[in-house]
Every structure is written in structure tokens, then in C-alpha cells.
XYZ file of C-alpha atoms in Angstrom:
758
model
C -8.775 116.722 -30.902
C -11.091 118.381 -28.379
C -12.878 121.685 -27.904
C -14.005 123.539 -24.822
C -15.827 126.458 -26.437
C -19.257 124.891 -25.859
C -18.411 123.164 -22.610
C -20.822 125.054 -20.382
C -23.660 122.988 -18.879
C -27.081 124.597 -18.424
C -27.525 126.797 -15.402
C -30.354 124.634 -14.014
C -30.075 120.985 -12.893
C -31.312 118.388 -15.369
C -34.903 117.372 -14.692
C -36.437 114.371 -16.465
C -40.113 113.669 -17.006
C -41.945 111.151 -19.212
C -41.888 112.044 -22.921
C -45.106 113.496 -24.291
C -47.309 111.474 -26.592
C -49.195 114.394 -28.143
C -48.005 117.719 -29.593
C -49.645 121.143 -29.703
C -52.629 122.201 -27.580
C -52.649 124.692 -24.755
C -48.992 124.100 -23.728
C -47.883 125.275 -27.186
C -50.035 128.405 -26.928
C -48.767 129.196 -23.433
C -45.145 128.698 -24.503
C -45.682 130.956 -27.560
C -47.234 133.789 -25.550
C -44.586 133.520 -22.838
C -41.783 134.048 -25.345
C -43.573 136.821 -27.240
C -44.635 138.878 -24.213
C -41.323 138.501 -22.364
C -39.236 139.681 -25.303
C -41.426 141.872 -27.480
C -44.064 143.002 -24.993
C -47.804 142.525 -25.233
C -48.685 145.179 -27.849
C -45.608 144.814 -30.066
C -45.766 141.029 -29.748
C -49.433 140.838 -30.704
C -48.785 143.011 -33.747
C -45.935 140.743 -34.767
C -48.009 137.568 -34.425
C -51.003 138.914 -36.334
C -48.891 139.821 -39.383
C -47.016 136.498 -39.406
C -47.589 134.452 -42.592
C -50.486 136.672 -43.671
C -50.927 137.949 -47.218
C -48.989 141.180 -47.328
C -47.459 140.443 -43.956
C -44.202 138.873 -42.812
C -43.016 135.476 -43.976
C -41.934 133.573 -40.882
C -38.170 133.443 -40.494
C -38.369 129.971 -38.951
C -39.060 126.935 -41.188
C -40.020 126.930 -44.871
C -43.380 125.171 -44.556
C -45.816 126.797 -47.024
C -48.831 128.911 -46.188
C -52.301 127.849 -47.368
C -53.207 129.261 -50.788
C -56.656 130.139 -49.421
C -58.437 130.626 -46.105
C -55.488 131.464 -43.894
C -56.203 131.422 -40.181
C -55.920 134.591 -38.114
C -53.206 132.821 -36.119
C -51.293 131.386 -39.096
C -48.221 130.465 -37.070
C -46.899 127.739 -34.793
C -45.014 127.700 -31.506
C -41.649 127.779 -33.274
C -42.763 130.678 -35.453
C -43.908 132.597 -32.378
C -40.529 131.996 -30.730
C -38.715 133.106 -33.881
C -40.576 136.374 -34.252
C -40.290 137.043 -30.509
C -36.554 136.519 -30.773
C -36.187 139.106 -33.545
C -38.843 141.512 -32.192
C -36.894 141.673 -28.907
C -37.043 145.150 -27.365
C -33.769 144.627 -25.502
C -30.644 145.980 -27.165
C -26.971 145.036 -27.080
C -25.074 148.309 -27.079
C -21.442 149.367 -27.170
C -21.560 149.640 -23.376
C -21.881 145.858 -23.059
C -19.023 145.246 -25.456
C -16.948 147.791 -23.566
C -17.652 146.020 -20.280
C -17.290 142.443 -21.537
C -14.430 141.050 -23.557
C -14.991 138.375 -26.181
C -13.666 135.922 -23.591
C -16.359 137.006 -21.118
C -19.011 136.712 -23.798
C -17.719 133.305 -24.947
C -18.204 132.004 -21.399
C -21.955 132.573 -21.794
C -24.191 129.891 -23.283
C -25.761 130.177 -26.717
C -29.082 130.782 -24.990
C -27.611 133.655 -22.957
C -26.201 135.234 -26.123
C -29.710 135.588 -27.517
C -30.987 137.078 -24.274
C -28.594 140.031 -24.588
C -30.928 141.615 -27.152
C -30.677 143.053 -30.664
C -27.448 144.415 -32.104
C -27.840 148.102 -32.890
C -24.635 149.425 -34.482
C -21.597 148.133 -36.417
C -18.790 146.847 -34.201
C -15.138 146.095 -34.931
C -12.596 143.954 -33.105
C -9.143 145.327 -33.859
C -5.989 143.198 -33.973
C -4.725 142.295 -30.484
C -7.896 143.662 -28.833
C -10.344 141.553 -26.796
C -13.163 144.111 -26.931
C -15.448 145.056 -29.807
C -15.861 148.796 -30.322
C -18.175 150.912 -32.510
C -17.311 151.700 -36.102
C -19.209 153.741 -38.689
C -20.795 151.996 -41.642
C -18.555 153.796 -44.130
C -15.434 152.835 -42.174
C -16.623 149.222 -41.969
C -17.193 148.983 -45.702
C -13.830 150.610 -46.403
C -12.124 148.144 -44.072
C -13.683 145.190 -45.933
C -12.792 146.709 -49.305
C -9.194 147.217 -48.215
C -8.896 143.605 -47.070
C -10.434 142.304 -50.289
C -8.205 144.541 -52.364
C -5.114 143.209 -50.564
C -5.838 139.610 -51.610
C -3.706 138.091 -54.336
C -6.753 136.362 -55.831
C -10.545 136.698 -55.485
C -10.559 133.017 -54.506
C -8.910 133.958 -51.208
C -12.306 135.125 -49.917
C -15.382 133.063 -49.006
C -18.914 134.471 -48.860
C -21.362 132.459 -46.754
C -25.158 132.795 -46.771
C -27.800 131.632 -44.306
C -31.297 130.489 -45.233
C -33.097 133.583 -43.898
C -31.687 135.897 -46.599
C -34.287 137.264 -49.036
C -34.329 136.463 -52.756
C -33.338 140.055 -53.541
C -30.383 140.124 -51.138
C -29.250 136.669 -52.264
C -29.344 137.637 -55.946
C -27.327 140.810 -55.324
C -24.891 138.950 -53.071
C -24.089 136.272 -55.654
C -23.827 139.016 -58.305
C -21.320 140.957 -56.207
C -19.291 137.835 -55.395
C -19.163 136.660 -59.008
C -18.311 140.142 -60.277
C -15.565 140.186 -57.657
C -14.269 137.097 -59.411
C -15.112 133.908 -57.498
C -17.762 131.241 -56.977
C -16.818 130.786 -53.319
C -20.433 130.904 -52.147
C -20.862 128.301 -49.363
C -24.278 128.247 -47.728
C -26.353 126.445 -45.131
C -27.787 124.096 -47.790
C -24.379 122.446 -47.907
C -25.040 121.192 -44.375
C -28.716 120.230 -44.600
C -30.576 119.468 -47.846
C -27.679 119.393 -50.324
C -28.087 115.619 -50.477
C -31.742 116.063 -51.493
C -30.850 118.286 -54.429
C -28.047 115.992 -55.546
C -30.429 113.019 -55.448
C -33.499 114.658 -56.979
C -31.742 116.452 -59.851
C -30.558 113.340 -61.726
C -33.677 111.359 -60.767
C -36.387 113.889 -61.615
C -34.655 116.768 -63.353
C -35.282 119.255 -60.532
C -33.603 119.533 -57.166
C -36.813 120.419 -55.319
C -39.920 118.723 -54.024
C -42.819 117.972 -56.354
C -45.919 118.360 -54.183
C -48.107 121.233 -53.037
C -49.846 121.703 -49.688
C -53.155 120.702 -51.251
C -51.713 117.299 -52.180
C -51.644 116.219 -48.540
C -55.432 116.079 -48.330
C -55.470 113.956 -51.498
C -52.813 111.448 -50.489
C -53.637 107.902 -49.418
C -50.291 107.151 -47.770
C -47.816 109.653 -46.323
C -44.343 108.524 -45.343
C -42.438 110.717 -42.873
C -38.785 109.688 -42.675
C -35.966 111.189 -40.607
C -38.085 114.142 -39.555
C -39.580 115.547 -36.363
C -42.313 117.926 -37.547
C -43.701 118.627 -34.051
C -40.506 120.501 -33.175
C -38.959 121.521 -36.479
C -41.998 122.185 -38.702
C -45.041 122.357 -36.395
C -47.436 123.778 -39.004
C -46.942 120.544 -40.936
C -49.016 118.844 -38.222
C -52.116 120.656 -39.471
C -51.559 119.262 -42.961
C -51.081 115.756 -41.520
C -54.251 116.154 -39.486
C -56.240 117.133 -42.595
C -54.784 114.174 -44.449
C -55.807 111.796 -41.650
C -59.319 113.183 -41.610
C -59.470 112.599 -45.381
C -58.559 108.964 -44.889
C -54.770 108.917 -45.408
C -52.512 106.457 -43.631
C -49.356 107.943 -42.086
C -46.180 105.945 -41.593
C -43.503 107.422 -39.319
C -39.981 106.074 -39.832
C -37.639 107.511 -37.213
C -35.242 106.234 -34.513
C -36.991 108.246 -31.789
C -40.677 108.264 -31.017
C -41.605 111.935 -31.389
C -44.773 113.453 -29.938
C -45.478 115.316 -33.181
C -45.739 112.059 -35.075
C -47.905 110.295 -32.517
C -50.851 112.691 -32.024
C -51.815 116.358 -32.388
C -53.927 118.772 -30.354
C -54.688 121.442 -32.948
C -54.588 124.727 -30.976
C -56.771 126.400 -33.651
C -59.663 124.131 -32.696
C -61.354 124.473 -29.317
C -61.246 120.740 -28.608
C -57.568 120.649 -29.520
C -56.704 123.789 -27.604
C -58.212 122.480 -24.384
C -56.935 118.938 -24.859
C -60.386 117.393 -25.302
C -59.522 115.573 -28.517
C -56.203 114.608 -30.089
C -55.873 113.444 -33.665
C -53.777 110.262 -33.806
C -51.238 110.641 -36.603
C -48.922 107.711 -37.256
C -50.809 104.517 -38.149
C -47.461 102.710 -38.247
C -44.338 103.768 -36.375
C -41.119 102.028 -37.438
C -38.193 102.855 -35.141
C -35.516 102.336 -37.703
C -31.868 102.245 -36.650
C -29.913 105.397 -37.391
C -28.835 105.197 -41.041
C -31.007 102.154 -41.705
C -33.617 103.883 -43.869
C -32.019 102.777 -47.139
C -32.035 99.140 -46.024
C -35.713 99.422 -45.116
C -36.466 100.902 -48.568
C -34.584 98.045 -50.227
C -36.804 95.609 -48.358
C -39.922 97.458 -49.479
C -38.825 97.463 -53.125
C -37.777 93.798 -53.076
C -41.238 92.934 -51.798
C -43.001 95.058 -54.403
C -41.061 93.429 -57.229
C -41.561 89.938 -55.773
C -45.332 90.482 -55.609
C -45.419 92.142 -59.042
C -46.960 95.159 -57.258
C -45.297 97.782 -59.439
C -46.839 100.033 -62.087
C -45.331 98.351 -65.135
C -46.935 100.759 -67.606
C -45.626 103.831 -65.795
C -42.166 102.329 -65.501
C -42.036 101.441 -69.191
C -43.343 104.786 -70.423
C -41.877 107.330 -68.002
C -38.673 105.917 -66.469
C -35.345 104.323 -67.277
C -32.700 102.454 -65.276
C -35.032 99.898 -63.721
C -32.611 97.079 -64.585
C -29.894 98.850 -62.547
C -32.277 99.117 -59.612
C -33.205 95.443 -59.759
C -29.531 94.457 -59.915
C -28.760 96.470 -56.776
C -31.725 95.030 -54.912
C -30.565 91.514 -55.781
C -27.361 92.147 -53.776
C -29.339 93.109 -50.652
C -30.122 90.051 -48.557
C -33.016 90.033 -46.101
C -30.518 89.326 -43.342
C -28.634 92.569 -44.139
C -31.857 94.533 -44.589
C -33.205 93.515 -41.189
C -29.860 93.914 -39.438
C -29.230 97.431 -40.818
C -32.778 98.732 -40.487
C -33.639 97.080 -37.168
C -37.108 96.414 -38.586
C -38.458 92.880 -38.829
C -39.119 91.443 -42.292
C -42.845 91.031 -41.650
C -43.142 94.740 -40.706
C -41.371 95.770 -43.907
C -43.638 93.489 -45.910
C -46.673 95.049 -44.181
C -45.494 98.474 -45.272
C -45.100 97.142 -48.821
C -48.676 95.895 -48.717
C -49.887 99.335 -47.679
C -47.992 101.005 -50.524
C -49.114 98.394 -53.058
C -52.689 99.530 -52.576
C -52.304 103.031 -53.967
C -50.322 105.365 -56.210
C -51.260 108.395 -54.039
C -48.084 108.363 -51.958
C -46.189 111.371 -50.550
C -42.705 110.824 -49.155
C -41.517 113.524 -46.685
C -38.024 113.695 -45.232
C -35.560 116.013 -43.571
C -32.023 115.808 -42.181
C -32.488 112.357 -40.696
C -31.919 111.186 -44.294
C -29.611 113.872 -45.678
C -26.699 113.747 -43.220
C -25.268 110.282 -43.835
C -22.466 108.878 -45.959
C -25.112 107.201 -48.129
C -27.637 110.090 -47.981
C -27.884 110.702 -51.735
C -28.423 106.991 -52.414
C -31.052 106.769 -49.662
C -33.052 109.683 -51.107
C -32.803 108.225 -54.593
C -34.161 104.940 -53.232
C -36.999 106.871 -51.613
C -37.799 108.482 -54.963
C -37.929 104.923 -56.336
C -41.495 104.862 -55.102
C -41.926 105.785 -58.746
C -42.357 102.013 -58.892
C -45.940 102.704 -57.878
C -46.273 105.592 -60.323
C -46.480 107.964 -57.351
C -45.431 111.113 -59.166
C -47.002 113.779 -61.352
C -50.521 113.322 -60.028
C -52.602 114.786 -57.166
C -51.683 113.437 -53.734
C -48.349 111.996 -54.812
C -44.709 112.969 -54.976
C -41.533 113.926 -53.177
C -41.509 116.398 -50.262
C -38.108 117.361 -48.836
C -39.070 119.569 -45.892
C -36.621 122.465 -45.832
C -35.460 123.618 -42.431
C -34.948 127.359 -42.948
C -37.324 129.942 -44.295
C -35.659 130.890 -47.585
C -32.929 128.322 -47.960
C -34.654 127.103 -51.147
C -34.953 130.631 -52.496
C -31.275 131.294 -51.874
C -30.429 128.231 -53.937
C -32.840 129.304 -56.686
C -30.873 132.568 -56.787
C -27.797 130.263 -57.187
C -26.113 130.874 -53.889
C -23.815 127.917 -54.476
C -20.293 127.075 -55.526
C -20.950 126.181 -59.146
C -21.710 128.300 -62.199
C -25.435 128.895 -62.620
C -27.163 127.375 -65.643
C -28.176 130.914 -66.535
C -24.619 132.226 -66.060
C -24.343 133.486 -69.653
C -27.561 135.472 -69.233
C -26.273 136.918 -65.963
C -23.017 137.917 -67.636
C -24.764 139.624 -70.545
C -27.190 141.467 -68.249
C -24.406 142.912 -66.086
C -21.507 143.042 -68.549
C -18.974 140.625 -67.082
C -17.587 137.126 -67.534
C -19.007 134.821 -64.881
C -16.163 132.858 -63.249
C -15.986 129.348 -64.658
C -14.110 127.642 -61.818
C -16.033 125.779 -59.170
C -15.831 127.568 -55.829
C -15.689 126.262 -52.268
C -18.703 124.808 -50.514
C -18.938 124.948 -46.718
C -16.642 122.014 -45.931
C -14.111 123.100 -48.539
C -14.213 126.695 -47.232
C -13.356 125.500 -43.720
C -10.389 123.523 -45.051
C -9.301 126.464 -47.167
C -9.402 128.863 -44.232
C -7.522 126.390 -42.060
C -4.643 126.003 -44.529
C -4.475 129.685 -45.499
C -6.018 129.550 -48.975
C -8.975 131.688 -47.809
C -8.054 134.792 -45.822
C -11.353 136.739 -45.675
C -14.669 135.260 -44.536
C -17.977 137.144 -44.857
C -21.178 135.599 -43.508
C -24.513 137.034 -44.639
C -26.560 135.833 -41.676
C -26.277 132.589 -39.761
C -23.972 131.351 -37.031
C -21.255 129.667 -39.045
C -19.197 128.218 -36.200
C -22.176 126.656 -34.418
C -23.779 125.390 -37.639
C -20.728 123.588 -38.982
C -19.067 120.311 -37.922
C -15.750 119.732 -36.202
C -16.050 122.812 -33.969
C -12.425 122.981 -32.851
C -11.108 122.699 -36.411
C -13.626 125.263 -37.684
C -12.749 127.666 -34.880
C -9.059 127.401 -35.703
C -9.880 128.004 -39.363
C -11.773 131.222 -38.614
C -8.992 132.487 -36.349
C -6.491 132.123 -39.195
C -8.392 134.630 -41.369
C -7.155 138.179 -41.678
C -10.789 139.378 -41.540
C -14.077 137.801 -40.496
C -17.363 139.658 -41.093
C -20.720 138.580 -39.702
C -24.064 140.157 -40.736
C -26.391 139.431 -37.825
C -29.332 140.634 -35.753
C -28.095 139.169 -32.436
C -24.851 138.075 -30.884
C -23.785 134.505 -31.610
C -20.747 132.324 -31.035
C -19.266 133.052 -34.455
C -18.652 136.660 -33.379
C -16.455 135.385 -30.554
C -14.119 133.278 -32.670
C -12.745 136.109 -34.807
C -10.064 136.515 -37.447
C -7.215 138.942 -36.892
C -9.796 141.684 -37.430
C -13.507 141.088 -37.070
C -16.667 143.016 -37.902
C -20.258 142.621 -36.709
C -22.679 144.309 -39.115
C -26.196 144.521 -37.633
C -29.068 144.272 -40.062
C -32.830 144.631 -40.077
C -34.792 141.554 -39.131
C -37.468 140.310 -41.490
C -40.204 141.687 -39.232
C -38.565 145.156 -39.040
C -39.999 147.970 -41.115
C -37.664 148.909 -43.929
C -36.954 152.625 -43.785
C -37.971 152.879 -47.439
C -41.196 150.967 -46.760
C -40.317 148.303 -49.278
C -40.949 144.581 -49.334
C -38.757 141.600 -50.139
C -39.609 138.071 -51.248
C -38.919 134.483 -50.272
C -39.555 130.974 -51.628
C -40.973 128.204 -49.460
C -40.505 124.419 -49.532
C -43.065 123.979 -52.295
C -41.713 126.546 -54.729
C -44.100 129.397 -53.945
C -42.579 132.861 -54.115
C -44.316 135.435 -51.904
C -43.742 138.933 -50.578
C -42.730 139.716 -47.011
C -43.094 143.225 -45.577
C -41.850 144.090 -42.094
C -44.111 146.272 -39.936
C -42.288 146.657 -36.607
C -40.156 149.625 -35.592
C -36.475 148.662 -35.727
C -34.510 148.828 -32.458
C -32.104 151.370 -33.944
C -31.988 153.887 -36.777
C -28.433 152.702 -37.499
C -29.545 149.319 -38.831
C -29.354 148.595 -42.551
C -31.207 146.006 -44.581
C -29.236 143.099 -45.999
C -29.845 144.578 -49.436
C -28.342 147.910 -48.387
C -25.329 146.161 -46.823
C -24.625 144.210 -50.005
C -25.072 147.256 -52.242
C -22.866 149.550 -50.149
C -20.181 146.884 -49.812
C -20.182 146.363 -53.587
C -19.897 150.113 -54.155
C -16.988 150.335 -51.701
C -15.123 147.505 -53.416
C -15.850 148.978 -56.852
C -14.768 152.534 -56.070
C -11.653 151.999 -53.994
C -8.604 151.726 -56.166
C -8.073 149.164 -57.524
C -10.131 146.148 -56.454
C -8.781 142.647 -57.153
C -11.120 142.288 -60.092
C -13.568 144.815 -61.545
C -15.811 142.297 -63.317
C -18.614 144.805 -63.952
C -18.810 145.953 -60.334
C -18.311 149.613 -61.119
C -20.931 149.588 -63.886
C -23.671 147.927 -61.823
C -26.344 150.291 -60.507
C -25.939 149.382 -56.821
C -27.414 152.663 -55.558
C -30.461 152.158 -57.771
C -30.961 148.628 -56.435
C -30.683 149.843 -52.838
C -33.294 152.565 -53.328
C -35.825 150.520 -55.322
C -36.221 146.776 -54.746
C -38.517 146.536 -57.791
C -35.437 147.130 -59.929
C -33.758 144.098 -58.341
C -36.805 141.978 -59.162
C -36.863 143.315 -62.712
C -33.256 142.191 -63.091
C -34.057 138.787 -61.637
C -36.962 138.490 -64.090
C -34.591 139.068 -67.006
C -32.031 136.550 -65.735
C -33.573 133.718 -63.682
C -35.952 131.299 -65.450
C -39.418 131.147 -63.952
C -39.423 134.722 -62.631
C -40.929 136.432 -65.679
C -43.147 139.399 -64.678
C -41.795 138.997 -61.153
C -43.025 142.307 -59.763
C -46.517 141.838 -61.116
C -46.978 138.211 -60.039
C -45.481 138.520 -56.560
C -47.970 141.271 -55.755
C -50.828 138.847 -56.298
C -52.266 137.524 -53.020
C -50.177 134.542 -52.005
C -47.564 135.081 -54.695
C -46.892 132.559 -57.464
C -45.638 129.018 -58.052
C -42.335 128.476 -59.835
C -42.355 125.980 -62.730
C -42.078 122.347 -61.606
C -42.252 119.899 -64.494
C -42.158 116.674 -62.444
C -45.255 117.946 -60.646
C -46.927 117.861 -64.061
C -45.485 114.451 -64.992
C -42.595 115.697 -67.135
C -38.965 115.036 -66.290
C -36.322 117.493 -67.581
C -33.493 114.969 -67.263
C -30.957 114.124 -69.959
C -33.281 111.411 -71.306
C -36.588 113.108 -70.594
C -37.436 110.225 -68.273
C -37.382 109.776 -64.515
C -34.247 107.860 -63.576
C -33.847 104.779 -61.384
C -30.396 104.274 -59.878
C -28.842 101.083 -58.594
C -27.443 101.785 -55.125
C -25.873 99.011 -53.061
C -26.322 99.112 -49.287
C -23.339 100.569 -47.364
C -21.328 98.832 -44.659
C -22.693 100.209 -41.375
C -20.721 98.009 -38.982
C -19.111 99.589 -35.920
C -16.099 98.576 -33.881
C -16.770 96.708 -30.614
C -17.950 99.059 -27.847
C -18.964 101.850 -30.253
C -22.385 103.465 -30.653
C -23.651 105.469 -33.583
C -24.588 109.011 -32.553
C -26.835 111.526 -34.296
C -27.248 115.199 -33.463
C -30.797 116.556 -33.054
C -32.563 119.768 -31.980
C -34.491 120.458 -28.815
C -38.037 121.759 -28.856
C -36.700 125.102 -27.533
C -34.435 125.619 -30.530
C -34.396 126.405 -34.220
C -31.171 125.632 -36.055
C -28.430 127.283 -33.950
C -30.842 129.629 -32.176
C -31.547 128.441 -28.628
C -34.793 129.877 -27.244
C -34.641 128.078 -23.893
C -33.201 125.122 -21.971
C -36.148 122.770 -22.246
C -37.110 119.907 -24.571
C -40.746 119.711 -23.482
C -41.880 116.906 -25.770
C -38.982 114.637 -24.865
C -39.277 115.450 -21.148
C -35.839 117.031 -20.659
C -35.514 120.310 -18.791
C -32.705 122.591 -17.651
C -29.639 121.244 -19.475
C -28.703 120.718 -23.121
C -25.503 118.685 -22.681
C -27.199 115.314 -22.591
C -26.906 111.996 -24.433
C -30.056 109.956 -25.061
C -29.248 106.226 -24.800
C -31.020 102.891 -24.878
C -31.266 101.529 -21.294
C -29.477 98.319 -22.334
C -26.502 100.316 -23.639
C -26.424 102.274 -20.370
C -26.410 99.104 -18.270
C -23.783 97.454 -20.468
C -21.392 100.311 -19.678
C -22.139 100.302 -15.970
C -23.722 103.759 -16.115
C -26.907 105.205 -14.697
C -29.273 108.080 -15.414
C -27.646 111.535 -15.164
C -24.118 110.043 -15.024
C -21.477 112.475 -16.254
C -19.675 111.034 -19.269
C -17.006 111.872 -21.810
C -17.868 111.286 -25.464
C -15.144 110.367 -27.969
C -15.765 110.113 -31.715
C -13.627 107.904 -33.933
C -12.918 108.510 -37.618
C -9.939 107.283 -39.625
C -7.757 107.035 -36.551
C -8.598 110.517 -35.280
C -10.326 111.001 -31.901
C -12.432 114.002 -30.897
C -13.684 114.433 -27.334
C -16.426 116.410 -25.607
C -17.394 116.559 -21.915
C -19.298 116.556 -19.686
C -22.534 115.100 -20.988
C -25.317 113.665 -18.834
C -26.798 110.231 -19.588
C -30.547 110.086 -20.250
C -32.316 106.701 -20.659
C -34.538 106.919 -23.734
C -36.561 104.845 -26.175
C -34.009 104.614 -29.006
C -32.755 101.482 -30.792
C -29.922 99.667 -29.083
C -26.539 100.711 -30.415
C -27.840 104.212 -31.198
C -27.724 107.452 -29.236
C -28.611 111.132 -29.717
C -27.093 114.433 -28.628
C -28.024 118.031 -29.226
C -26.708 120.295 -31.949
C -24.523 122.367 -31.702
C -23.097 121.098 -28.396
C -21.963 117.818 -29.982
C -20.774 119.278 -33.291
C -17.187 119.057 -32.056
C -17.531 115.270 -32.440
C -18.581 115.406 -36.117
C -15.524 114.886 -38.325
C -15.066 117.455 -41.101
C -13.878 114.751 -43.486
C -16.900 112.483 -42.906
C -19.268 113.655 -45.628
C -22.081 112.321 -47.770
C -21.012 110.835 -51.075
C -22.067 113.128 -53.890
C -23.147 116.095 -51.766
C -20.238 116.742 -49.366
C -22.706 117.233 -46.516
C -21.266 116.507 -43.054
C -22.537 113.237 -41.602
C -24.008 114.718 -38.446
C -26.487 111.815 -38.225
C -23.773 109.131 -38.243
C -20.878 109.549 -35.815
C -19.138 106.526 -34.241
C -18.496 107.234 -30.564
C -17.422 105.597 -27.340
C -18.543 106.660 -23.875
C -16.710 106.664 -20.538
C -17.343 108.233 -17.124
C -15.715 111.573 -16.393
């Protein structure tokens, strides 16, 4: 199986330079200003930056790192945040004239970067059957078209309703309400592909599928572990928290296959000496270049050592946990030979890490998708939480910190954008007078399969770039093309618009920084469970744009009023017009339905918002037993066939999720081309290759081969037997059926490949 839809190589030749050893500083500031001024202009761009992450301003649509509770800086944003707001504050517009001049084939030939440079979408567009050109359509006609397609389905389960992480709490709540009143729980979302494994691990272990620390805890921690995460590129504001922790005496341990600048040292651009490169704060005291997928083995080595030295908190374990016998039994099956072989870390280095941890119970463990996208991801995260052995939970400076990768992905899940029935489903049903569907719906992987085999005929995406975000690109593209209707709610053109169903709609919406015509605010939840308001201040690029809330409300009204919808389920009785005109009424409904949101409107108007309840943060564990739970997880078999390498997909520094801001990876020293493969020099020599050689990549899974070409070889400091490629260019190689046990998350960080010249 192969795919050519992302085959284009960057327009500039690949230029290599030495990787950086420090992040931030003046280069970050220059890059930020360059993006903002070139896209938004000086005045509009400055206005956008100064309202970013401020109280009463706009919550950044990039990562979900929290804002300080107090003393926010005037420039409370990072390079990635500046790029994100420049991207959505773009003054360029993509009009019907461009769609008239360029077919979807012409547009598909452009790179993902070039799609973003076309500007903001400004009016609804439709692609009719047998046409290759999008054309304008009115909003009313668009909603009627969707309602007709939904009404024609034989079952509500023949539609899937996707959500991206940038959607507000209010829009997400209304969206899931509409979908469940329509009669299905088919609510796949981006969490299915990123931190689903975290939630599935944390829920049984701690009783909550979220992190347990606050931003203030970082300055109180004695040891901070950063696993499978590159904060300098993906969460740059985290570097400030790590810097404060270092200055307070914390030790930082980086555990990652690649040496990343943002884990080595930091020039804080908000300090004069950092801005001008006079002084860099060293970050990682220990840097363990673990093999891809070897984190669990390393953790087993740490725990074996702690038990052997009797360096565990026996009182905490006895009083607050259960399952420790299962954990010990699993550790007994892990030999040091296997631990060292899988992790790639010497036994004495693992024992040194154990010694560091044995000296304190003020330990924070941070992780991202380097842990969540493996077959054994859930088990790995549970073993990370097993630092409960040191009693490192429910106290200042200690706990679990999954670092979410999209601004409101956690809030969307709190609003129960997911395929299962919410725990408060009965309350939701009583509030809105309908029976909440009991059947489990489709997650992202299951939705792709269902579209491919004809069980799902209508796909609606509320934000995101579904095709580029998902695995197995060729299979996913074929699945979308089999739909009778695909609908994408977006602010800019992306590749998903160019792989349409029989009929396709693009519905342009307001960006988070755009001023709502009703001068209303919406809310989001960050990685640490803080709910805050976000109010756009910029003039939208078109008067024809609707908010996501308005789009959901008008679609629900159209489905409810056209005769007869597949299922009424309370749709007609819900006050959709009232919700659209007054967002306070949405929040009042949320307050009556969702636990933790009592007095929502009052509390969210307080400066900085409010924290949602988090019992493990207070030392309580709402599990079935009322205790934190240890789990016995055996190490997986990570052996490859002869000649194979294990590949992981990663982001560039000029990228956030599927949004490509440029063709450079400044910190890694790669410029001008994204279709590259980072390889250990020994692996390059073994295959008779050289730097910049053009190669074909082939992935292998259960007898199925997937190919992608051309890629350019880049020698890099990565463990032998491992390699890295960029997302989404290499997504075609990620098998749809290779998923994490327990979470169904695609294993984008573990793909067996072979390489040959092309």
C-alpha cells in the first residue's frame, strides 16, 4: 500500500547545520516577529500578541500549557504561540476566485505549508458530485444539505462527528449534545491519537484521567522527569517553569531518544541576559537517550533498584495504595539484560537515576506523545505513575503531568467529546429531555474503518485536519472518499478539504482571536485543569464567518426542523437559538450537568478563572477501592526483523500539530525540506548510504507493506536501530491496525521500516 498525496518535497534544497544546544533567546523573538508582521501586519500583529494569554484576553490556540495564576508577563507567549496567532490573524483571504481558478487537484499539488499561505477562508464552499472545483454556497443551503444527508441515513450511527482540540468548552458541549440527541455516540476526537493512553492509564491508577500538578508545583519539586517530550518546540512556555525549578534547586532528568535543544539549555527571552544570549540556564542534569519504546524498561530498572535498596515509602504504600504485590511480580520477570537491551541505557545509569529519586518525594513526572503512541503506552504510563513508590503524589512539588498538545483538548474531553456514555449521562438526559444513547460509538481509528467499509456515510469535522492527523494516509483518504458527504469546519485550507466525499462542504468559522459579532467570550481548560475565559479582539476577515457555537446551533436547528430527522431525541425542544445568542445560557446548562462547573458563569469571570476538582492532587483517590492502584505490567517484545529500524514521527520547530508554519527545523539544524529521515550514522553506513541520499521507506506490519518516497537521509544523534521522520509526511507508513493496548491510539512512535535507495 502506498500514497502519493504528500509526496511533494520542499521547494528549497535541504540545508544541514549543527543542531542547537540552547533554545529561546533572540532567534525565537526574531522568528516570532517575522511571522506576526508578515501575516498580520505590525499594528494588528502587536494587538494580537499583547492580548495573548492575558486575563480577559485570548487563550492561545497552540499548546495547553497553563498561564501563571499571578504576575503574568506583558509578553505572556512563546514562539509557537506567536506563530499560531499570526497564522489565524492572517490578513490574506482565500476567496471563491481562487477556488474557481484552481481545482482540488491543483490545490492538492501544493504543500501543507502552501495551503496555509493562501489565507483565511471567508465564505462557505461546496464541492458538488463530479465537480473538481469548490463553489460558494449560502449558510442556509449548507445546513439544509447536511440535514438532508443526515435525514437520508438509515441509522444515526452512519454518521461520525469529529472534534479538534481547539474547540471551546461551549461549542464542545453543544456539539456532543446535538450528536447524542441525533442518536449516536460516534464522537471521535484528536485525543484518540495523542493522550488517550494517558487517560486510560491514569483513570484506573488515580481515579482521574488528568494530571495532578499545578504550575506552582514546579518551583517546589526536587526532581523533574521529562519523558518522550520536546518542550522547546511543542510547549516552549514550559521552559520558563523548568528554569524556575532549576533556580530553586531542582534536578531535571531528560529521557528522550533525541537530544533536544529545549531540554539542554534555555535563553529566557523575557530576561535581558537571555534575550541577548549572555546567559543560558542549563536544564537537564541527566540526559538519557533511551531507545524508542524503551521507557518502560528503564522504569522497570528504576523500580527494581528502589525495591532492592528498600528505598520506597512503605507507610504511604500501605496506607494509600493497593496492588503492590502485582507490581513486584511483574518486576521479577524483567531481567537486567532485557532492561538494558530494550532501554539502551546502562545499568549503572539507571541505578544512578534511582539514587536521585530515592532522595526525595518531591518528584514531578512530565510526558507527552513519546510515551502515548506505543503498543505498550498505557502500561508505560502506569509504570511511570508507580513513582507512587516514593509517595510522590498529593503534596506540593509532586505528581503526574501529562503535557497536552492542543489548547482545549482536555476541555473537550471534560465536555465528554468521546465515544462512550458520559458518567453524567442521566443528568444530561433529564436536563434536555432525551434518552442518551447507550451504545459505545466509534473512536478515530474505528471511524476510519467504518467509513472505509461503508458503515459511516457522513463525516463532519469540527476543526482539525483529519486526513493529515490520522495514520495510514492512503487508507484514510480512501475512507473519506467513500462518504456521501464530508464537512470540515475550518479557518484555513487544509489537505482534508481536498480528499472529499461524493459531496463536500467547507464551513469557515471565526478563529479564537476574532471578535465575536455578539461581543461574547468562550472558555477553555488547560493542561492543569484551570478553566478560563477567552475573548477575541481582532476584526474577522469576513462578515460571513460564524462562530463554532453558531454553526453547531444552526445545524442542530436545521436537522430538528426538516422533516423528519433520523431521530428527534430532544433536538426540536432544545433552545438552540437561545444558546447561540447568549453563551451564558450554555454555561448555565453546563453548570447544571457537568460536575465541577457549579456557578460556572460567576467563577470563570474571576481573574484567571478557576480550578476544576482534582482529588489526587489533594491525596484522595476516587478509584473503586479508594486507593491508588499499582498494576503489574510485563515488558513487551520489542524485537525487530533483520534489517529493520524502528521509526517514530515527530514535529519540526516550524510546526504545530498538522499546521506547518515554515520549512525549517531550526533547533535540529534542518532547513528547506520536510521529507527527511534522521538516522544514526552507523545505520547509514551499514546500508551503504550517505547524507542527503534519496531513499524509499517501507513499513512492515502483519505482512502488509506501506511505502513512501522520496525521503532524504540526515545523519543524527539518535540511538542505533532508531530513526525519526516528520508528521504528517510519514503518516502513510503508520498502520491503522497497530494501536496501543487499552487506548486504541495509533502507534506513531513505533513503526518497523526498511530503507532502500530510490
